[in-house]
Structures are given as structure tokens and as C-alpha cells.
Amino acid sequence: EDQVTQSPEALRLQEGESSSLNCSYTVSGLRGLFWYRQDPGKGPEFLFTLYSAGEEKEKERLKATLTKKESFLHITAPKPEDSATYLCAVYGNTGKLIFGQGTTLQVKP
Amino acid sequence: EPEVTQTPSHQVTQMGQEVILRCVPISNHLYFYWYRQILGQKVEFLVSFYNNEISEKSEIFDDQFSVERPDGSNFTLKIRSTKLEDSAMYFCASSQLATAADTQYFGPGTRLTVL
């Protein structure tokens, strides 16, 4: 059974304090790993897709990396507007996108 | 920028009533999906739909659920006889390509409250 575990569940940072969010996964035939951002009461907003181990993607203060067992979302010098829940999801041979519980990030000014 | 839209944003219904949640996927997308998120829990896959057929469905998607693409733009989720435990946010998503692992773009959701 495909499974995604994200850690930590919650993370509080000071503005400018860099950190990383972890996504560990088990999947039958990884076809893609996705990162989304979700604001309260809203739908997931697409950030990155990673397809193979060693791949990296960057967007503004965010950088996503992928290994055979986990993915990291690195946040460099975060700002208060980066506060949100970050979701990791995997797509494998089941043909279903499976989400983790998410990491809720709070960035204080 | 094209986006997935959903109506209504909030639906309140009585237990046992039928509800229809509506979605307009991004116009050139070929795959459509429904997900649900119970408050405080994970986003859960319900069903995927391609070429007017269900491609995959989860164990949650039982006989009380159905999906339809009634015209060229809308995609609907029907819940025949709502239960209290159906209260959740329901998200529609769409992806462009008919190949696995294409990025899915999500709508803003419909909050369903069953009383």
C-alpha cells in the first residue's frame, strides 16, 4: 500500500530562519512526487513535481529534492507569507495520488 | 491563468438528501478527479475520470457516489443519500495529459455540511 509520512507535523520559524520539511514515502512504482501548498479553507496549490531520484526543483525561496525514499522541501529565509500547510503526495502504479498529512508552517515576523 | 472552479463554495444539507457538487476543469485538460478532506485530516482520493469513464476509484467511493460529465465543461459529483460522515471539503482537480503522473490542479473546494 502506498504511504506518505511528513515531518514535522508543525514547524514555527522566525522570519529569515531557514529549515527543511521531510516527506518519507513507500510506493509501488513511483511515477511522480508532488509538493503542494494549502492555505486554510482553500484547495492545494501546486508547487513542484519530481520524477526521479536526484532531481531538484526551485521556486523563489523553496527548493524540493528527491531520493529513493524521501523528499525534502527546503525553505530559505522564509517570510510570513510562506506560512501555510505544505502537502507531499505520490503517484504510483495504483493510479491514485496519495497525500501525506502535511506540515503546518508558521513564520513569525 | 486558467483555473479549476467549483460551485457552490458551501453546501448545507440534511442527512439522507442528495447533493450535487459541480466543477469546471481547466478547458484543455483530459483527466478529472474528486478528492475529499475531512477537517484536520489528509486529502483523500475518491475517483478519477477519463474519456467519460471512471479510471480509478477508492474504497470510499461506494454506491452512494457517482460522477458525470454532463456537457463539455462541467464535471459533477453526486452523493445520493448523504450521511453525517460525508461532511468534508470536496476538491475537484484536473490534469492535461492522458499519461500517468501529470500534475493535477485543484479547485478551491466545496465545503459540505450534513446536518
Coordinates of N, CA, C and O in Angstrom, one line a residue, chain B:
Chain B
E1 N -4.6 33.3 -15.9 CA -4.2 31.9 -15.8 C -5.4 31.0 -15.6 O -6.2 31.3 -14.7
P2 N -5.5 30.0 -16.4 CA -6.7 29.1 -16.2 C -6.7 28.4 -14.9 O -5.7 28.1 -14.3
E3 N -7.9 28.2 -14.4 CA -8.0 27.6 -13.1 C -9.3 26.7 -13.0 O -10.2 26.9 -13.8
V4 N -9.3 25.8 -12.1 CA -10.4 24.9 -11.8 C -11.4 25.7 -10.9 O -11.0 26.3 -9.9
T5 N -12.7 25.7 -11.3 CA -13.7 26.4 -10.5 C -14.7 25.4 -9.9 O -14.9 24.3 -10.5
Q6 N -15.2 25.7 -8.7 CA -16.2 24.8 -8.1 C -17.4 25.6 -7.5 O -17.2 26.7 -7.0
T7 N -18.5 25.0 -7.6 CA -19.7 25.6 -7.0 C -20.6 24.5 -6.4 O -20.6 23.3 -6.9
P8 N -21.3 24.8 -5.3 CA -21.2 26.0 -4.5 C -19.9 26.0 -3.7 O -19.3 25.0 -3.6
S9 N -19.6 27.1 -3.0 CA -18.5 27.1 -2.1 C -18.8 26.4 -0.8 O -18.0 25.8 -0.2
H10 N -20.1 26.5 -0.4 CA -20.6 25.9 0.8 C -22.0 25.3 0.6 O -22.8 26.0 0.0
Q11 N -22.2 24.1 0.9 CA -23.5 23.4 0.8 C -23.8 22.8 2.1 O -23.1 22.0 2.7
V12 N -25.0 23.2 2.6 CA -25.6 22.6 3.8 C -26.8 21.7 3.4 O -27.6 22.2 2.7
T13 N -26.8 20.5 3.9 CA -27.9 19.6 3.6 C -28.3 18.8 4.8 O -27.6 18.7 5.8
Q14 N -29.5 18.2 4.7 CA -30.0 17.3 5.7 C -29.5 15.9 5.4 O -29.5 15.5 4.2
M15 N -29.3 15.1 6.4 CA -28.9 13.7 6.3 C -30.0 13.0 5.4 O -31.2 13.2 5.6
G16 N -29.5 12.2 4.5 CA -30.4 11.5 3.6 C -30.8 12.2 2.3 O -31.3 11.5 1.4
Q17 N -30.4 13.4 2.2 CA -30.7 14.2 1.0 C -29.6 13.9 0.0 O -28.5 13.6 0.3
E18 N -29.9 14.2 -1.3 CA -29.0 14.1 -2.4 C -28.3 15.5 -2.6 O -29.0 16.5 -2.5
V19 N -27.0 15.4 -2.9 CA -26.3 16.7 -3.3 C -25.5 16.5 -4.5 O -25.1 15.4 -4.8
I20 N -25.4 17.5 -5.3 CA -24.6 17.5 -6.5 C -23.5 18.6 -6.4 O -23.9 19.8 -6.2
L21 N -22.3 18.3 -6.4 CA -21.2 19.2 -6.4 C -20.7 19.4 -7.8 O -20.5 18.5 -8.5
R22 N -20.5 20.7 -8.2 CA -20.1 21.0 -9.6 C -18.7 21.5 -9.7 O -18.2 22.3 -8.8
C23 N -18.1 21.2 -10.8 CA -16.7 21.6 -11.1 C -16.6 22.0 -12.6 O -17.2 21.3 -13.4
V24 N -15.8 23.0 -12.9 CA -15.4 23.3 -14.2 C -13.9 23.1 -14.3 O -13.2 24.0 -13.8
P25 N -13.4 22.0 -14.9 CA -12.0 21.8 -15.0 C -11.4 22.8 -16.0 O -12.1 23.5 -16.7
I26 N -10.1 22.8 -16.0 CA -9.3 23.7 -16.9 C -9.6 23.2 -18.3 O -9.7 21.9 -18.6
S27 N -9.8 24.1 -19.3 CA -10.5 23.8 -20.5 C -9.8 22.7 -21.4 O -10.5 21.9 -22.0
N28 N -8.5 22.7 -21.5 CA -7.9 21.7 -22.3 C -7.4 20.4 -21.6 O -6.6 19.7 -22.1
H29 N -7.9 20.3 -20.4 CA -7.5 19.1 -19.6 C -8.4 17.9 -19.9 O -9.5 18.0 -20.3
L30 N -7.8 16.7 -19.7 CA -8.4 15.5 -20.2 C -8.8 14.6 -19.0 O -9.7 13.7 -19.1
Y31 N -8.1 14.7 -17.9 CA -8.3 13.8 -16.7 C -9.0 14.7 -15.6 O -8.6 15.8 -15.4
F32 N -10.0 14.1 -14.9 CA -10.7 14.8 -13.9 C -10.7 13.9 -12.6 O -10.8 12.7 -12.7
Y33 N -10.7 14.6 -11.5 CA -10.6 13.9 -10.2 C -11.5 14.6 -9.2 O -11.8 15.8 -9.2
W34 N -11.9 13.7 -8.2 CA -12.5 14.3 -7.0 C -11.7 13.7 -5.8 O -11.4 12.5 -5.7
Y35 N -11.5 14.6 -4.8 CA -10.9 14.3 -3.5 C -11.8 14.9 -2.4 O -12.6 15.7 -2.6
R36 N -11.6 14.3 -1.2 CA -12.2 14.9 -0.1 C -11.2 15.1 1.1 O -10.2 14.4 1.1
Q37 N -11.5 16.1 1.9 CA -10.6 16.3 3.1 C -11.5 16.6 4.3 O -12.2 17.6 4.4
I38 N -11.6 15.6 5.1 CA -12.3 15.8 6.4 C -11.5 16.7 7.3 O -10.2 16.6 7.2
L39 N -12.1 17.6 8.0 CA -11.5 18.6 8.8 C -10.3 18.0 9.6 O -10.5 17.1 10.4
G40 N -9.1 18.5 9.4 CA -8.0 18.1 10.2 C -7.3 16.8 9.7 O -6.3 16.4 10.3
Q41 N -7.8 16.3 8.6 CA -7.3 15.0 8.1 C -6.6 15.2 6.7 O -6.6 16.3 6.1
K42 N -6.1 14.1 6.2 CA -5.4 14.1 4.9 C -6.4 14.4 3.7 O -7.6 14.0 3.8
V43 N -5.9 14.8 2.6 CA -6.6 14.9 1.4 C -6.7 13.4 0.9 O -5.7 12.8 0.8
E44 N -7.9 13.0 0.6 CA -8.1 11.6 0.2 C -8.7 11.5 -1.3 O -9.6 12.1 -1.6
F45 N -8.1 10.6 -2.1 CA -8.5 10.4 -3.4 C -9.9 9.7 -3.4 O -10.1 8.7 -2.6
L46 N -10.8 10.1 -4.2 CA -12.1 9.5 -4.4 C -12.2 8.7 -5.7 O -12.4 7.5 -5.8
V47 N -11.9 9.5 -6.8 CA -12.2 8.9 -8.1 C -11.4 9.7 -9.2 O -11.2 10.9 -9.0
S48 N -11.0 9.0 -10.3 CA -10.5 9.7 -11.4 C -11.4 9.3 -12.7 O -12.0 8.2 -12.7
F49 N -11.4 10.2 -13.6 CA -12.4 10.1 -14.7 C -11.7 10.5 -16.0 O -11.1 11.6 -16.1
Y50 N -11.7 9.7 -17.0 CA -11.1 10.0 -18.3 C -11.9 9.4 -19.4 O -12.4 8.3 -19.3
N51 N -12.1 10.2 -20.5 CA -12.8 9.7 -21.7 C -14.2 9.2 -21.3 O -14.6 8.1 -21.8
N52 N -14.9 9.9 -20.4 CA -16.3 9.6 -20.0 C -16.4 8.3 -19.2 O -17.5 7.7 -19.2
E53 N -15.3 7.8 -18.6 CA -15.4 6.6 -17.8 C -14.5 6.8 -16.5 O -13.6 7.6 -16.5
I54 N -14.9 6.1 -15.5 CA -14.1 6.1 -14.3 C -12.9 5.3 -14.5 O -12.9 4.2 -15.0
S55 N -11.7 5.9 -14.2 CA -10.4 5.2 -14.4 C -10.0 4.4 -13.1 O -9.6 3.3 -13.2
E56 N -10.1 5.1 -12.0 CA -9.8 4.5 -10.7 C -10.8 5.0 -9.7 O -11.3 6.2 -9.8
K57 N -11.0 4.3 -8.7 CA -11.8 4.8 -7.5 C -11.3 4.2 -6.3 O -10.7 3.1 -6.3
S58 N -11.5 4.8 -5.2 CA -11.1 4.4 -3.9 C -12.2 3.6 -3.2 O -13.3 3.6 -3.7
E59 N -11.9 3.0 -2.1 CA -12.9 2.2 -1.3 C -13.9 3.2 -0.7 O -15.0 2.7 -0.4
I60 N -13.6 4.4 -0.6 CA -14.6 5.4 -0.1 C -15.7 5.6 -1.1 O -16.8 5.8 -0.8
F61 N -15.3 5.5 -2.4 CA -16.3 5.8 -3.5 C -17.2 4.6 -3.7 O -17.0 3.8 -4.6
D62 N -18.2 4.5 -2.8 CA -19.1 3.4 -2.9 C -20.4 3.7 -3.7 O -20.4 4.8 -4.4
D63 N -21.4 2.9 -3.6 CA -22.6 3.1 -4.5 C -23.3 4.4 -4.3 O -24.2 4.8 -5.1
Q64 N -23.1 5.1 -3.2 CA -23.8 6.3 -3.0 C -23.2 7.5 -3.8 O -23.8 8.5 -3.8
F65 N -22.0 7.3 -4.3 CA -21.3 8.3 -5.1 C -21.4 8.0 -6.6 O -21.4 6.8 -7.0
S66 N -21.5 9.0 -7.4 CA -21.4 8.9 -8.8 C -20.8 10.2 -9.4 O -20.9 11.2 -8.8
V67 N -20.2 10.0 -10.6 CA -19.6 11.2 -11.2 C -20.2 11.2 -12.7 O -20.5 10.2 -13.2
E68 N -20.2 12.4 -13.2 CA -20.7 12.6 -14.5 C -20.1 13.8 -15.2 O -19.7 14.8 -14.5
R69 N -19.9 13.7 -16.5 CA -19.5 14.9 -17.3 C -20.7 15.2 -18.2 O -20.8 14.7 -19.3
P70 N -21.7 16.0 -17.7 CA -22.9 16.2 -18.5 C -22.8 17.0 -19.8 O -23.6 16.8 -20.6
D71 N -21.7 17.8 -19.9 CA -21.5 18.5 -21.1 C -20.0 18.7 -21.3 O -19.2 18.1 -20.6
G72 N -19.6 19.6 -22.2 CA -18.2 19.8 -22.5 C -17.4 20.5 -21.5 O -16.2 20.6 -21.6
S73 N -18.1 21.1 -20.4 CA -17.3 21.9 -19.5 C -17.5 21.4 -18.0 O -16.6 21.7 -17.2
N74 N -18.6 20.9 -17.7 CA -18.8 20.6 -16.3 C -18.5 19.1 -15.9 O -18.5 18.2 -16.7
F75 N -18.1 18.9 -14.6 CA -17.8 17.6 -14.1 C -18.5 17.6 -12.7 O -18.3 18.5 -11.9
T76 N -19.3 16.6 -12.4 CA -20.1 16.7 -11.2 C -19.9 15.4 -10.3 O -19.5 14.3 -10.8
L77 N -20.0 15.6 -9.0 CA -20.0 14.5 -8.1 C -21.4 14.5 -7.4 O -21.8 15.5 -6.8
K78 N -22.1 13.4 -7.4 CA -23.4 13.3 -6.8 C -23.2 12.3 -5.6 O -22.6 11.2 -5.7
I79 N -23.8 12.7 -4.5 CA -23.9 11.9 -3.3 C -25.4 11.6 -3.1 O -26.1 12.6 -2.9
R80 N -25.8 10.4 -3.2 CA -27.2 10.1 -3.3 C -27.9 10.3 -2.0 O -29.0 10.8 -2.0
S81 N -27.4 9.8 -0.9 CA -28.1 9.8 0.4 C -27.1 10.2 1.4 O -26.3 9.3 1.9
T82 N -27.0 11.5 1.7 CA -25.8 11.9 2.5 C -25.9 11.4 3.9 O -27.0 11.3 4.5
K83 N -24.7 11.2 4.5 CA -24.6 10.8 5.9 C -23.8 11.9 6.6 O -23.1 12.7 6.0
L84 N -23.9 11.8 7.9 CA -23.1 12.8 8.7 C -21.7 12.8 8.4 O -21.0 13.8 8.3
E85 N -21.1 11.6 8.2 CA -19.7 11.4 7.9 C -19.3 11.9 6.6 O -18.1 11.9 6.3
D86 N -20.2 12.3 5.7 CA -19.8 12.9 4.4 C -19.4 14.3 4.5 O -19.0 14.9 3.6
S87 N -19.6 14.9 5.7 CA -19.2 16.3 5.9 C -17.7 16.4 5.7 O -16.9 15.8 6.4
A88 N -17.3 17.3 4.8 CA -15.9 17.4 4.4 C -15.8 18.5 3.4 O -16.8 19.0 2.9
M89 N -14.5 18.9 3.1 CA -14.2 19.7 1.9 C -14.1 18.7 0.7 O -13.4 17.7 0.8
Y90 N -14.7 19.0 -0.4 CA -14.6 18.2 -1.6 C -13.8 19.1 -2.7 O -14.3 20.2 -3.0
F91 N -12.7 18.5 -3.1 CA -11.9 19.2 -4.1 C -12.0 18.5 -5.5 O -11.9 17.2 -5.6
C92 N -12.2 19.2 -6.5 CA -12.1 18.8 -7.9 C -10.7 19.1 -8.4 O -10.1 20.1 -8.0
A93 N -10.2 18.3 -9.2 CA -8.9 18.5 -9.8 C -8.9 18.1 -11.3 O -9.7 17.3 -11.7
S94 N -8.0 18.6 -12.1 CA -7.8 18.2 -13.5 C -6.4 18.2 -13.9 O -5.6 18.9 -13.3
S95 N -6.1 17.4 -14.9 CA -4.7 17.3 -15.4 C -4.8 17.3 -16.9 O -5.8 16.8 -17.5
Q96 N -3.8 17.8 -17.6 CA -3.8 18.0 -19.0 C -3.7 16.7 -19.8 O -4.4 16.5 -20.8
L97 N -2.6 15.9 -19.4 CA -2.3 14.8 -20.3 C -3.0 13.5 -19.9 O -3.3 13.3 -18.7
A98 N -3.1 12.6 -20.8 CA -3.7 11.3 -20.5 C -2.6 10.3 -20.1 O -2.8 9.1 -20.4
T99 N -1.5 10.8 -19.5 CA -0.5 9.9 -19.1 C -0.3 10.0 -17.6 O -0.7 11.0 -17.0
A100 N 0.2 9.0 -17.0 CA 0.3 8.9 -15.5 C 1.2 10.1 -15.0 O 2.1 10.5 -15.7
A101 N 0.9 10.5 -13.8 CA 1.7 11.4 -13.1 C 1.8 12.8 -13.7 O 2.7 13.6 -13.3
D102 N 0.9 13.2 -14.5 CA 0.8 14.6 -14.9 C 0.3 15.4 -13.7 O -0.5 14.9 -12.9
T103 N 0.7 16.7 -13.6 CA 0.4 17.5 -12.5 C -1.1 17.7 -12.4 O -1.8 18.1 -13.4
Q104 N -1.7 17.6 -11.2 CA -3.1 17.8 -11.0 C -3.3 19.2 -10.4 O -2.6 19.5 -9.4
Y105 N -4.2 20.0 -11.0 CA -4.5 21.3 -10.5 C -5.9 21.3 -9.8 O -6.8 20.8 -10.3
F106 N -5.9 21.8 -8.6 CA -7.1 21.7 -7.7 C -7.9 23.0 -7.7 O -7.4 24.1 -7.9
G107 N -9.2 22.8 -7.5 CA -10.1 23.9 -7.4 C -10.1 24.3 -5.9 O -9.5 23.7 -5.1
P108 N -10.9 25.4 -5.6 CA -11.0 25.9 -4.3 C -11.8 25.1 -3.3 O -11.7 25.3 -2.1
G109 N -12.6 24.1 -3.8 CA -13.3 23.2 -2.9 C -14.7 23.7 -2.6 O -15.1 24.8 -2.8
T110 N -15.5 22.7 -2.2 CA -16.9 22.9 -1.7 C -16.9 22.3 -0.3 O -16.6 21.1 -0.1
R111 N -17.3 23.1 0.6 CA -17.5 22.6 2.0 C -18.9 22.1 2.1 O -19.9 22.8 2.0
L112 N -19.0 20.8 2.3 CA -20.3 20.1 2.5 C -20.5 19.9 4.0 O -19.7 19.2 4.7
T113 N -21.6 20.4 4.5 CA -22.0 20.2 5.9 C -23.3 19.4 5.9 O -24.3 19.8 5.3
V114 N -23.3 18.2 6.5 CA -24.5 17.3 6.6 C -25.0 17.4 8.0 O -24.3 17.1 9.0
L115 N -26.3 17.8 8.1 CA -26.9 18.0 9.5 C -27.8 16.8 9.8 O -28.4 16.2 8.9

